[in-house]
Amino acid sequence: FRHLPESETSFEGYIQTQDGMFIRIWLAKAPILLIWAANDPTVPIERGVALQRIARHADLHVLGDASHW
């Protein structure tokens, strides 16, 4: 997607760069609201989807015409 290199789109690669963030998200007991920009060239929507999969109580809302800035 969007001509990004594999290192930017690989969920496994993303996990390795986050230094413990995923464990904290997975252990969270409170609801988590993820708000993502559909056209974000910096942090692709696939990362938001991946975070939603590992967070037990997460809702993902995507803003259709939004970008990173």
PQR file of N, CA, C, O and H, with PARSE charges and radii, in Angstrom:
ATOM      1  N   PHE A   1       0.820  -1.176   0.000 -0.4000 1.5000
ATOM      2  CA  PHE A   1       0.000   0.000   0.000 -0.0000 2.0000
ATOM      3  C   PHE A   1       0.866   1.241   0.000  0.5500 1.7000
ATOM      4  O   PHE A   1       1.898   1.298   0.668 -0.5500 1.4000
ATOM      5  N   ARG A   2       0.442   2.212  -0.741 -0.4000 1.5000
ATOM      6  CA  ARG A   2       1.072   3.525  -0.842 -0.0000 2.0000
ATOM      7  C   ARG A   2       2.577   3.474  -1.078  0.5500 1.7000
ATOM      8  O   ARG A   2       3.295   4.384  -0.664 -0.5500 1.4000
ATOM      9  H   ARG A   2      -0.397   2.166  -1.283  0.4000 1.0000
ATOM     10  N   HIS A   3       3.057   2.441  -1.725 -0.4000 1.5000
ATOM     11  CA  HIS A   3       4.463   2.337  -2.124 -0.0000 2.0000
ATOM     12  C   HIS A   3       5.440   2.392  -0.950  0.5500 1.7000
ATOM     13  O   HIS A   3       6.556   2.893  -1.092 -0.5500 1.4000
ATOM     14  H   HIS A   3       2.474   1.702  -2.062  0.4000 1.0000
ATOM     15  N   LEU A   4       5.029   1.889   0.184 -0.4000 1.5000
ATOM     16  CA  LEU A   4       5.919   1.875   1.339 -0.0000 2.0000
ATOM     17  C   LEU A   4       6.761   0.603   1.320  0.5500 1.7000
ATOM     18  O   LEU A   4       6.309  -0.428   0.824 -0.5500 1.4000
ATOM     19  H   LEU A   4       4.122   1.483   0.299  0.4000 1.0000
ATOM     20  N   PRO A   5       7.981   0.665   1.856 -0.5600 1.5000
ATOM     21  CA  PRO A   5       8.820  -0.527   1.902  0.2800 2.0000
ATOM     22  C   PRO A   5       8.252  -1.561   2.871  0.5500 1.7000
ATOM     23  O   PRO A   5       7.467  -1.221   3.756 -0.5500 1.4000
ATOM     24  N   GLU A   6       8.642  -2.800   2.707 -0.4000 1.5000
ATOM     25  CA  GLU A   6       8.167  -3.897   3.555 -0.0000 2.0000
ATOM     26  C   GLU A   6       8.410  -3.599   5.039  0.5500 1.7000
ATOM     27  O   GLU A   6       7.596  -3.972   5.885 -0.5500 1.4000
ATOM     28  H   GLU A   6       9.280  -3.076   1.988  0.4000 1.0000
ATOM     29  N   SER A   7       9.507  -2.940   5.355 -0.4000 1.5000
ATOM     30  CA  SER A   7       9.805  -2.625   6.754 -0.0000 2.0000
ATOM     31  C   SER A   7       8.748  -1.715   7.374  0.5500 1.7000
ATOM     32  O   SER A   7       8.570  -1.718   8.592 -0.5500 1.4000
ATOM     33  H   SER A   7      10.168  -2.637   4.668  0.4000 1.0000
ATOM     34  N   GLU A   8       8.050  -0.941   6.554 -0.4000 1.5000
ATOM     35  CA  GLU A   8       7.005  -0.052   7.050 -0.0000 2.0000
ATOM     36  C   GLU A   8       5.641  -0.719   7.125  0.5500 1.7000
ATOM     37  O   GLU A   8       4.775  -0.258   7.869 -0.5500 1.4000
ATOM     38  H   GLU A   8       8.195  -0.938   5.565  0.4000 1.0000
ATOM     39  N   THR A   9       5.431  -1.778   6.381 -0.4000 1.5000
ATOM     40  CA  THR A   9       4.112  -2.409   6.345 -0.0000 2.0000
ATOM     41  C   THR A   9       4.062  -3.731   7.093  0.5500 1.7000
ATOM     42  O   THR A   9       2.976  -4.261   7.326 -0.5500 1.4000
ATOM     43  H   THR A   9       6.134  -2.153   5.777  0.4000 1.0000
ATOM     44  N   SER A  10       5.191  -4.265   7.467 -0.4000 1.5000
ATOM     45  CA  SER A  10       5.258  -5.539   8.167 -0.0000 2.0000
ATOM     46  C   SER A  10       4.864  -5.356   9.632  0.5500 1.7000
ATOM     47  O   SER A  10       5.487  -4.573  10.350 -0.5500 1.4000
ATOM     48  H   SER A  10       6.073  -3.835   7.277  0.4000 1.0000
ATOM     49  N   PHE A  11       3.840  -6.069  10.072 -0.4000 1.5000
ATOM     50  CA  PHE A  11       3.419  -5.978  11.467 -0.0000 2.0000
ATOM     51  C   PHE A  11       4.516  -6.506  12.391  0.5500 1.7000
ATOM     52  O   PHE A  11       4.745  -5.950  13.466 -0.5500 1.4000
ATOM     53  H   PHE A  11       3.334  -6.704   9.489  0.4000 1.0000
ATOM     54  N   GLU A  12       5.185  -7.562  11.981 -0.4000 1.5000
ATOM     55  CA  GLU A  12       6.255  -8.125  12.803 -0.0000 2.0000
ATOM     56  C   GLU A  12       7.383  -7.105  12.996  0.5500 1.7000
ATOM     57  O   GLU A  12       7.909  -6.953  14.098 -0.5500 1.4000
ATOM     58  H   GLU A  12       4.999  -8.013  11.108  0.4000 1.0000
ATOM     59  N   GLY A  13       7.745  -6.416  11.924 -0.4000 1.5000
ATOM     60  CA  GLY A  13       8.763  -5.379  12.026 -0.0000 2.0000
ATOM     61  C   GLY A  13       8.324  -4.236  12.921  0.5500 1.7000
ATOM     62  O   GLY A  13       9.123  -3.677  13.672 -0.5500 1.4000
ATOM     63  H   GLY A  13       7.317  -6.539  11.029  0.4000 1.0000
ATOM     64  N   TYR A  14       7.061  -3.897  12.835 -0.4000 1.5000
ATOM     65  CA  TYR A  14       6.520  -2.819  13.659 -0.0000 2.0000
ATOM     66  C   TYR A  14       6.581  -3.191  15.142  0.5500 1.7000
ATOM     67  O   TYR A  14       6.946  -2.365  15.979 -0.5500 1.4000
ATOM     68  H   TYR A  14       6.412  -4.350  12.225  0.4000 1.0000
ATOM     69  N   ILE A  15       6.229  -4.419  15.457 -0.4000 1.5000
ATOM     70  CA  ILE A  15       6.276  -4.879  16.845 -0.0000 2.0000
ATOM     71  C   ILE A  15       7.686  -4.729  17.410  0.5500 1.7000
ATOM     72  O   ILE A  15       7.858  -4.286  18.546 -0.5500 1.4000
ATOM     73  H   ILE A  15       5.933  -5.090  14.777  0.4000 1.0000
ATOM     74  N   GLN A  16       8.682  -5.093  16.631 -0.4000 1.5000
ATOM     75  CA  GLN A  16      10.064  -5.041  17.093 -0.0000 2.0000
ATOM     76  C   GLN A  16      10.522  -3.619  17.391  0.5500 1.7000
ATOM     77  O   GLN A  16      11.418  -3.427  18.213 -0.5500 1.4000
ATOM     78  H   GLN A  16       8.543  -5.453  15.708  0.4000 1.0000
ATOM     79  N   THR A  17       9.939  -2.634  16.754 -0.4000 1.5000
ATOM     80  CA  THR A  17      10.380  -1.250  16.966 -0.0000 2.0000
ATOM     81  C   THR A  17       9.654  -0.553  18.120  0.5500 1.7000
ATOM     82  O   THR A  17      10.020   0.566  18.478 -0.5500 1.4000
ATOM     83  H   THR A  17       9.211  -2.790  16.086  0.4000 1.0000
ATOM     84  N   GLN A  18       8.657  -1.173  18.699 -0.4000 1.5000
ATOM     85  CA  GLN A  18       7.822  -0.474  19.678 -0.0000 2.0000
ATOM     86  C   GLN A  18       8.219  -0.674  21.141  0.5500 1.7000
ATOM     87  O   GLN A  18       7.629  -0.043  22.019 -0.5500 1.4000
ATOM     88  H   GLN A  18       8.360  -2.082  18.408  0.4000 1.0000
ATOM     89  N   ASP A  19       9.167  -1.503  21.418 -0.4000 1.5000
ATOM     90  CA  ASP A  19       9.783  -1.590  22.744 -0.0000 2.0000
ATOM     91  C   ASP A  19       8.793  -1.721  23.902  0.5500 1.7000
ATOM     92  O   ASP A  19       8.789  -0.877  24.798 -0.5500 1.4000
ATOM     93  H   ASP A  19       9.645  -2.015  20.705  0.4000 1.0000
ATOM     94  N   GLY A  20       7.974  -2.733  23.903 -0.4000 1.5000
ATOM     95  CA  GLY A  20       7.094  -3.009  25.033 -0.0000 2.0000
ATOM     96  C   GLY A  20       5.722  -2.387  24.977  0.5500 1.7000
ATOM     97  O   GLY A  20       4.885  -2.676  25.831 -0.5500 1.4000
ATOM     98  H   GLY A  20       7.976  -3.419  23.175  0.4000 1.0000
ATOM     99  N   MET A  21       5.462  -1.542  23.999 -0.4000 1.5000
ATOM    100  CA  MET A  21       4.161  -0.890  23.921 -0.0000 2.0000
ATOM    101  C   MET A  21       3.035  -1.913  23.775  0.5500 1.7000
ATOM    102  O   MET A  21       1.970  -1.749  24.369 -0.5500 1.4000
ATOM    103  H   MET A  21       6.142  -1.307  23.305  0.4000 1.0000
ATOM    104  N   PHE A  22       3.260  -2.957  22.995 -0.4000 1.5000
ATOM    105  CA  PHE A  22       2.196  -3.924  22.732 -0.0000 2.0000
ATOM    106  C   PHE A  22       1.813  -4.708  23.973  0.5500 1.7000
ATOM    107  O   PHE A  22       0.643  -5.045  24.152 -0.5500 1.4000
ATOM    108  H   PHE A  22       4.125  -3.091  22.512  0.4000 1.0000
ATOM    109  N   ILE A  23       2.771  -5.003  24.830 -0.4000 1.5000
ATOM    110  CA  ILE A  23       2.449  -5.685  26.084 -0.0000 2.0000
ATOM    111  C   ILE A  23       1.555  -4.800  26.937  0.5500 1.7000
ATOM    112  O   ILE A  23       0.577  -5.280  27.510 -0.5500 1.4000
ATOM    113  H   ILE A  23       3.722  -4.729  24.685  0.4000 1.0000
ATOM    114  N   ARG A  24       1.872  -3.523  27.029 -0.4000 1.5000
ATOM    115  CA  ARG A  24       1.051  -2.604  27.830 -0.0000 2.0000
ATOM    116  C   ARG A  24      -0.360  -2.479  27.251  0.5500 1.7000
ATOM    117  O   ARG A  24      -1.335  -2.411  28.000 -0.5500 1.4000
ATOM    118  H   ARG A  24       2.667  -3.133  26.564  0.4000 1.0000
ATOM    119  N   ILE A  25      -0.468  -2.449  25.939 -0.4000 1.5000
ATOM    120  CA  ILE A  25      -1.790  -2.369  25.312 -0.0000 2.0000
ATOM    121  C   ILE A  25      -2.574  -3.659  25.560  0.5500 1.7000
ATOM    122  O   ILE A  25      -3.762  -3.616  25.878 -0.5500 1.4000
ATOM    123  H   ILE A  25       0.324  -2.504  25.331  0.4000 1.0000
ATOM    124  N   TRP A  26      -1.911  -4.796  25.414 -0.4000 1.5000
ATOM    125  CA  TRP A  26      -2.589  -6.073  25.608 -0.0000 2.0000
ATOM    126  C   TRP A  26      -3.062  -6.237  27.047  0.5500 1.7000
ATOM    127  O   TRP A  26      -4.117  -6.824  27.283 -0.5500 1.4000
ATOM    128  H   TRP A  26      -0.946  -4.831  25.155  0.4000 1.0000
ATOM    129  N   LEU A  27      -2.301  -5.731  28.008 -0.4000 1.5000
ATOM    130  CA  LEU A  27      -2.659  -5.854  29.418 -0.0000 2.0000
ATOM    131  C   LEU A  27      -3.668  -4.816  29.888  0.5500 1.7000
ATOM    132  O   LEU A  27      -4.204  -4.938  30.989 -0.5500 1.4000
ATOM    133  H   LEU A  27      -1.443  -5.254  27.816  0.4000 1.0000
ATOM    134  N   ALA A  28      -3.933  -3.814  29.090 -0.4000 1.5000
ATOM    135  CA  ALA A  28      -4.847  -2.739  29.499 -0.0000 2.0000
ATOM    136  C   ALA A  28      -6.230  -3.292  29.818  0.5500 1.7000
ATOM    137  O   ALA A  28      -6.763  -4.134  29.096 -0.5500 1.4000
ATOM    138  H   ALA A  28      -3.497  -3.715  28.195  0.4000 1.0000
ATOM    139  N   LYS A  29      -6.790  -2.807  30.901 -0.4000 1.5000
ATOM    140  CA  LYS A  29      -8.130  -3.242  31.294 -0.0000 2.0000
ATOM    141  C   LYS A  29      -9.189  -2.219  30.906  0.5500 1.7000
ATOM    142  O   LYS A  29     -10.367  -2.554  30.775 -0.5500 1.4000
ATOM    143  H   LYS A  29      -6.357  -2.123  31.488  0.4000 1.0000
ATOM    144  N   ALA A  30      -8.774  -0.989  30.726 -0.4000 1.5000
ATOM    145  CA  ALA A  30      -9.710   0.075  30.353 -0.0000 2.0000
ATOM    146  C   ALA A  30      -9.981   0.029  28.850  0.5500 1.7000
ATOM    147  O   ALA A  30      -9.149  -0.463  28.088 -0.5500 1.4000
ATOM    148  H   ALA A  30      -7.817  -0.717  30.832  0.4000 1.0000
ATOM    149  N   PRO A  31     -11.124   0.531  28.421 -0.5600 1.5000
ATOM    150  CA  PRO A  31     -11.401   0.604  26.986  0.2800 2.0000
ATOM    151  C   PRO A  31     -10.369   1.491  26.281  0.5500 1.7000
ATOM    152  O   PRO A  31      -9.885   2.469  26.852 -0.5500 1.4000
ATOM    153  N   ILE A  32     -10.046   1.147  25.064 -0.4000 1.5000
ATOM    154  CA  ILE A  32      -9.073   1.898  24.264 -0.0000 2.0000
ATOM    155  C   ILE A  32      -9.778   2.383  23.005  0.5500 1.7000
ATOM    156  O   ILE A  32     -10.436   1.608  22.310 -0.5500 1.4000
ATOM    157  H   ILE A  32     -10.439   0.353  24.600  0.4000 1.0000
ATOM    158  N   LEU A  33      -9.635   3.658  22.722 -0.4000 1.5000
ATOM    159  CA  LEU A  33     -10.181   4.231  21.498 -0.0000 2.0000
ATOM    160  C   LEU A  33      -9.013   4.580  20.579  0.5500 1.7000
ATOM    161  O   LEU A  33      -8.168   5.410  20.917 -0.5500 1.4000
ATOM    162  H   LEU A  33      -9.101   4.288  23.286  0.4000 1.0000
ATOM    163  N   LEU A  34      -8.979   3.943  19.429 -0.4000 1.5000
ATOM    164  CA  LEU A  34      -7.964   4.223  18.415 -0.0000 2.0000
ATOM    165  C   LEU A  34      -8.610   5.073  17.335  0.5500 1.7000
ATOM    166  O   LEU A  34      -9.619   4.681  16.749 -0.5500 1.4000
ATOM    167  H   LEU A  34      -9.665   3.270  19.154  0.4000 1.0000
ATOM    168  N   ILE A  35      -8.034   6.228  17.074 -0.4000 1.5000
ATOM    169  CA  ILE A  35      -8.534   7.116  16.018 -0.0000 2.0000
ATOM    170  C   ILE A  35      -7.430   7.216  14.978  0.5500 1.7000
ATOM    171  O   ILE A  35      -6.310   7.623  15.286 -0.5500 1.4000
ATOM    172  H   ILE A  35      -7.215   6.547  17.550  0.4000 1.0000
ATOM    173  N   TRP A  36      -7.752   6.843  13.747 -0.4000 1.5000
ATOM    174  CA  TRP A  36      -6.739   6.767  12.691 -0.0000 2.0000
ATOM    175  C   TRP A  36      -7.173   7.552  11.470  0.5500 1.7000
ATOM    176  O   TRP A  36      -8.361   7.634  11.157 -0.5500 1.4000
ATOM    177  H   TRP A  36      -8.662   6.513  13.497  0.4000 1.0000
ATOM    178  N   ALA A  37      -6.211   8.118  10.792 -0.4000 1.5000
ATOM    179  CA  ALA A  37      -6.461   8.809   9.530 -0.0000 2.0000
ATOM    180  C   ALA A  37      -6.303   7.811   8.380  0.5500 1.7000
ATOM    181  O   ALA A  37      -5.273   7.147   8.268 -0.5500 1.4000
ATOM    182  H   ALA A  37      -5.246   8.051  11.046  0.4000 1.0000
ATOM    183  N   ALA A  38      -7.299   7.711   7.550 -0.4000 1.5000
ATOM    184  CA  ALA A  38      -7.274   6.741   6.454 -0.0000 2.0000
ATOM    185  C   ALA A  38      -6.144   6.993   5.465  0.5500 1.7000
ATOM    186  O   ALA A  38      -5.626   6.052   4.863 -0.5500 1.4000
ATOM    187  H   ALA A  38      -8.136   8.250   7.642  0.4000 1.0000
ATOM    188  N   ASN A  39      -5.762   8.245   5.291 -0.4000 1.5000
ATOM    189  CA  ASN A  39      -4.736   8.594   4.300 -0.0000 2.0000
ATOM    190  C   ASN A  39      -3.420   9.006   4.952  0.5500 1.7000
ATOM    191  O   ASN A  39      -2.708   9.863   4.430 -0.5500 1.4000
ATOM    192  H   ASN A  39      -6.183   9.009   5.780  0.4000 1.0000
ATOM    193  N   ASP A  40      -3.103   8.403   6.076 -0.4000 1.5000
ATOM    194  CA  ASP A  40      -1.893   8.762   6.815 -0.0000 2.0000
ATOM    195  C   ASP A  40      -0.670   8.097   6.181  0.5500 1.7000
ATOM    196  O   ASP A  40      -0.540   6.875   6.253 -0.5500 1.4000
ATOM    197  H   ASP A  40      -3.682   7.706   6.500  0.4000 1.0000
ATOM    198  N   PRO A  41       0.233   8.870   5.560 -0.5600 1.5000
ATOM    199  CA  PRO A  41       1.414   8.285   4.944  0.2800 2.0000
ATOM    200  C   PRO A  41       2.497   7.948   5.969  0.5500 1.7000
ATOM    201  O   PRO A  41       3.438   7.218   5.658 -0.5500 1.4000
ATOM    202  N   THR A  42       2.370   8.477   7.190 -0.4000 1.5000
ATOM    203  CA  THR A  42       3.387   8.250   8.216 -0.0000 2.0000
ATOM    204  C   THR A  42       3.123   6.989   9.021  0.5500 1.7000
ATOM    205  O   THR A  42       4.034   6.191   9.246 -0.5500 1.4000
ATOM    206  H   THR A  42       1.605   9.071   7.443  0.4000 1.0000
ATOM    207  N   VAL A  43       1.893   6.805   9.451 -0.4000 1.5000
ATOM    208  CA  VAL A  43       1.511   5.624  10.229 -0.0000 2.0000
ATOM    209  C   VAL A  43       0.310   4.985   9.520  0.5500 1.7000
ATOM    210  O   VAL A  43      -0.826   5.410   9.731 -0.5500 1.4000
ATOM    211  H   VAL A  43       1.154   7.452   9.268  0.4000 1.0000
ATOM    212  N   PRO A  44       0.550   3.977   8.688 -0.5600 1.5000
ATOM    213  CA  PRO A  44      -0.504   3.385   7.871  0.2800 2.0000
ATOM    214  C   PRO A  44      -1.650   2.785   8.687  0.5500 1.7000
ATOM    215  O   PRO A  44      -1.457   2.354   9.823 -0.5500 1.4000
ATOM    216  N   ILE A  45      -2.819   2.765   8.105 -0.4000 1.5000
ATOM    217  CA  ILE A  45      -4.021   2.232   8.750 -0.0000 2.0000
ATOM    218  C   ILE A  45      -3.843   0.780   9.186  0.5500 1.7000
ATOM    219  O   ILE A  45      -4.460   0.347  10.159 -0.5500 1.4000
ATOM    220  H   ILE A  45      -2.977   3.116   7.182  0.4000 1.0000
ATOM    221  N   GLU A  46      -3.021   0.040   8.489 -0.4000 1.5000
ATOM    222  CA  GLU A  46      -2.784  -1.356   8.855 -0.0000 2.0000
ATOM    223  C   GLU A  46      -2.227  -1.482  10.267  0.5500 1.7000
ATOM    224  O   GLU A  46      -2.459  -2.484  10.944 -0.5500 1.4000
ATOM    225  H   GLU A  46      -2.520   0.392   7.698  0.4000 1.0000
ATOM    226  N   ARG A  47      -1.499  -0.473  10.708 -0.4000 1.5000
ATOM    227  CA  ARG A  47      -0.985  -0.499  12.079 -0.0000 2.0000
ATOM    228  C   ARG A  47      -2.122  -0.313  13.087  0.5500 1.7000
ATOM    229  O   ARG A  47      -2.119  -0.937  14.148 -0.5500 1.4000
ATOM    230  H   ARG A  47      -1.311   0.342  10.159  0.4000 1.0000
ATOM    231  N   GLY A  48      -3.062   0.519  12.767 -0.4000 1.5000
ATOM    232  CA  GLY A  48      -4.222   0.681  13.639 -0.0000 2.0000
ATOM    233  C   GLY A  48      -5.037  -0.591  13.734  0.5500 1.7000
ATOM    234  O   GLY A  48      -5.502  -0.960  14.812 -0.5500 1.4000
ATOM    235  H   GLY A  48      -3.064   1.026  11.905  0.4000 1.0000
ATOM    236  N   VAL A  49      -5.211  -1.260  12.609 -0.4000 1.5000
ATOM    237  CA  VAL A  49      -5.940  -2.534  12.585 -0.0000 2.0000
ATOM    238  C   VAL A  49      -5.207  -3.568  13.433  0.5500 1.7000
ATOM    239  O   VAL A  49      -5.830  -4.315  14.188 -0.5500 1.4000
ATOM    240  H   VAL A  49      -4.833  -0.960  11.733  0.4000 1.0000
ATOM    241  N   ALA A  50      -3.885  -3.608  13.308 -0.4000 1.5000
ATOM    242  CA  ALA A  50      -3.091  -4.556  14.095 -0.0000 2.0000
ATOM    243  C   ALA A  50      -3.212  -4.261  15.584  0.5500 1.7000
ATOM    244  O   ALA A  50      -3.337  -5.183  16.390 -0.5500 1.4000
ATOM    245  H   ALA A  50      -3.379  -3.001  12.695  0.4000 1.0000
ATOM    246  N   LEU A  51      -3.175  -2.989  15.956 -0.4000 1.5000
ATOM    247  CA  LEU A  51      -3.339  -2.632  17.368 -0.0000 2.0000
ATOM    248  C   LEU A  51      -4.706  -3.037  17.893  0.5500 1.7000
ATOM    249  O   LEU A  51      -4.833  -3.498  19.027 -0.5500 1.4000
ATOM    250  H   LEU A  51      -3.073  -2.240  15.302  0.4000 1.0000
ATOM    251  N   GLN A  52      -5.717  -2.865  17.070 -0.4000 1.5000
ATOM    252  CA  GLN A  52      -7.062  -3.256  17.493 -0.0000 2.0000
ATOM    253  C   GLN A  52      -7.130  -4.762  17.737  0.5500 1.7000
ATOM    254  O   GLN A  52      -7.818  -5.211  18.654 -0.5500 1.4000
ATOM    255  H   GLN A  52      -5.614  -2.491  16.149  0.4000 1.0000
ATOM    256  N   ARG A  53      -6.428  -5.531  16.933 -0.4000 1.5000
ATOM    257  CA  ARG A  53      -6.439  -6.988  17.099 -0.0000 2.0000
ATOM    258  C   ARG A  53      -5.822  -7.419  18.423  0.5500 1.7000
ATOM    259  O   ARG A  53      -6.289  -8.379  19.036 -0.5500 1.4000
ATOM    260  H   ARG A  53      -5.869  -5.166  16.189  0.4000 1.0000
ATOM    261  N   ILE A  54      -4.780  -6.725  18.873 -0.4000 1.5000
ATOM    262  CA  ILE A  54      -4.127  -7.167  20.108 -0.0000 2.0000
ATOM    263  C   ILE A  54      -4.716  -6.532  21.362  0.5500 1.7000
ATOM    264  O   ILE A  54      -4.547  -7.069  22.457 -0.5500 1.4000
ATOM    265  H   ILE A  54      -4.401  -5.945  18.376  0.4000 1.0000
ATOM    266  N   ALA A  55      -5.399  -5.408  21.225 -0.4000 1.5000
ATOM    267  CA  ALA A  55      -6.013  -4.760  22.381 -0.0000 2.0000
ATOM    268  C   ALA A  55      -7.359  -5.413  22.644  0.5500 1.7000
ATOM    269  O   ALA A  55      -8.202  -5.504  21.751 -0.5500 1.4000
ATOM    270  H   ALA A  55      -5.536  -4.972  20.336  0.4000 1.0000
ATOM    271  N   ARG A  56      -7.550  -5.855  23.846 -0.4000 1.5000
ATOM    272  CA  ARG A  56      -8.770  -6.615  24.161 -0.0000 2.0000
ATOM    273  C   ARG A  56     -10.041  -5.769  24.142  0.5500 1.7000
ATOM    274  O   ARG A  56     -11.117  -6.265  23.807 -0.5500 1.4000
ATOM    275  H   ARG A  56      -6.865  -5.780  24.571  0.4000 1.0000
ATOM    276  N   HIS A  57      -9.918  -4.517  24.496 -0.4000 1.5000
ATOM    277  CA  HIS A  57     -11.107  -3.657  24.614 -0.0000 2.0000
ATOM    278  C   HIS A  57     -10.946  -2.416  23.737  0.5500 1.7000
ATOM    279  O   HIS A  57     -11.126  -1.295  24.214 -0.5500 1.4000
ATOM    280  H   HIS A  57      -9.044  -4.114  24.769  0.4000 1.0000
ATOM    281  N   ALA A  58     -10.614  -2.604  22.478 -0.4000 1.5000
ATOM    282  CA  ALA A  58     -10.338  -1.458  21.609 -0.0000 2.0000
ATOM    283  C   ALA A  58     -11.390  -1.287  20.528  0.5500 1.7000
ATOM    284  O   ALA A  58     -11.891  -2.256  19.958 -0.5500 1.4000
ATOM    285  H   ALA A  58     -10.469  -3.514  22.090  0.4000 1.0000
ATOM    286  N   ASP A  59     -11.707  -0.040  20.265 -0.4000 1.5000
ATOM    287  CA  ASP A  59     -12.532   0.338  19.114 -0.0000 2.0000
ATOM    288  C   ASP A  59     -11.647   1.175  18.207  0.5500 1.7000
ATOM    289  O   ASP A  59     -10.916   2.052  18.668 -0.5500 1.4000
ATOM    290  H   ASP A  59     -11.299   0.747  20.728  0.4000 1.0000
ATOM    291  N   LEU A  60     -11.721   0.895  16.914 -0.4000 1.5000
ATOM    292  CA  LEU A  60     -10.951   1.637  15.918 -0.0000 2.0000
ATOM    293  C   LEU A  60     -11.900   2.476  15.094  0.5500 1.7000
ATOM    294  O   LEU A  60     -12.848   1.955  14.507 -0.5500 1.4000
ATOM    295  H   LEU A  60     -12.315   0.183  16.540  0.4000 1.0000
ATOM    296  N   HIS A  61     -11.648   3.776  15.046 -0.4000 1.5000
ATOM    297  CA  HIS A  61     -12.439   4.689  14.229 -0.0000 2.0000
ATOM    298  C   HIS A  61     -11.499   5.310  13.200  0.5500 1.7000
ATOM    299  O   HIS A  61     -10.462   5.871  13.551 -0.5500 1.4000
ATOM    300  H   HIS A  61     -10.878   4.199  15.522  0.4000 1.0000
ATOM    301  N   VAL A  62     -11.871   5.203  11.935 -0.4000 1.5000
ATOM    302  CA  VAL A  62     -11.038   5.702  10.843 -0.0000 2.0000
ATOM    303  C   VAL A  62     -11.676   6.948  10.256  0.5500 1.7000
ATOM    304  O   VAL A  62     -12.854   6.948   9.899 -0.5500 1.4000
ATOM    305  H   VAL A  62     -12.714   4.747  11.650  0.4000 1.0000
ATOM    306  N   LEU A  63     -10.884   8.011  10.162 -0.4000 1.5000
ATOM    307  CA  LEU A  63     -11.346   9.266   9.568 -0.0000 2.0000
ATOM    308  C   LEU A  63     -11.015   9.224   8.082  0.5500 1.7000
ATOM    309  O   LEU A  63      -9.846   9.246   7.696 -0.5500 1.4000
ATOM    310  H   LEU A  63      -9.927   8.011  10.452  0.4000 1.0000
ATOM    311  N   GLY A  64     -12.045   9.166   7.257 -0.4000 1.5000
ATOM    312  CA  GLY A  64     -11.900   8.914   5.834 -0.0000 2.0000
ATOM    313  C   GLY A  64     -11.066   9.893   5.038  0.5500 1.7000
ATOM    314  O   GLY A  64     -10.240   9.458   4.235 -0.5500 1.4000
ATOM    315  H   GLY A  64     -12.994   9.149   7.570  0.4000 1.0000
ATOM    316  N   ASP A  65     -11.232  11.162   5.211 -0.4000 1.5000
ATOM    317  CA  ASP A  65     -10.517  12.151   4.403 -0.0000 2.0000
ATOM    318  C   ASP A  65      -9.374  12.810   5.171  0.5500 1.7000
ATOM    319  O   ASP A  65      -8.968  13.924   4.840 -0.5500 1.4000
ATOM    320  H   ASP A  65     -11.903  11.516   5.863  0.4000 1.0000
ATOM    321  N   ALA A  66      -8.860  12.140   6.180 -0.4000 1.5000
ATOM    322  CA  ALA A  66      -7.823  12.729   7.022 -0.0000 2.0000
ATOM    323  C   ALA A  66      -6.448  12.174   6.667  0.5500 1.7000
ATOM    324  O   ALA A  66      -6.315  11.096   6.088 -0.5500 1.4000
ATOM    325  H   ALA A  66      -9.189  11.235   6.448  0.4000 1.0000
ATOM    326  N   SER A  67      -5.438  12.948   7.033 -0.4000 1.5000
ATOM    327  CA  SER A  67      -4.045  12.545   6.842 -0.0000 2.0000
ATOM    328  C   SER A  67      -3.319  12.757   8.166  0.5500 1.7000
ATOM    329  O   SER A  67      -3.949  13.055   9.180 -0.5500 1.4000
ATOM    330  H   SER A  67      -5.546  13.824   7.503  0.4000 1.0000
ATOM    331  N   HIS A  68      -2.008  12.606   8.161 -0.4000 1.5000
ATOM    332  CA  HIS A  68      -1.246  12.708   9.404 -0.0000 2.0000
ATOM    333  C   HIS A  68      -1.247  14.124   9.963  0.5500 1.7000
ATOM    334  O   HIS A  68      -1.324  14.290  11.180 -0.5500 1.4000
ATOM    335  H   HIS A  68      -1.496  12.363   7.337  0.4000 1.0000
ATOM    336  N   TRP A  69      -1.167  15.121   9.143 -0.4000 1.5000
ATOM    337  CA  TRP A  69      -1.110  16.507   9.631 -0.0000 2.0000
ATOM    338  C   TRP A  69      -2.338  17.247   9.262  0.5500 1.7000
ATOM    339  O   TRP A  69      -2.469  18.427   9.587 -0.5500 1.4000
ATOM    340  H   TRP A  69      -1.105  14.986   8.154  0.4000 1.0000
TER
END
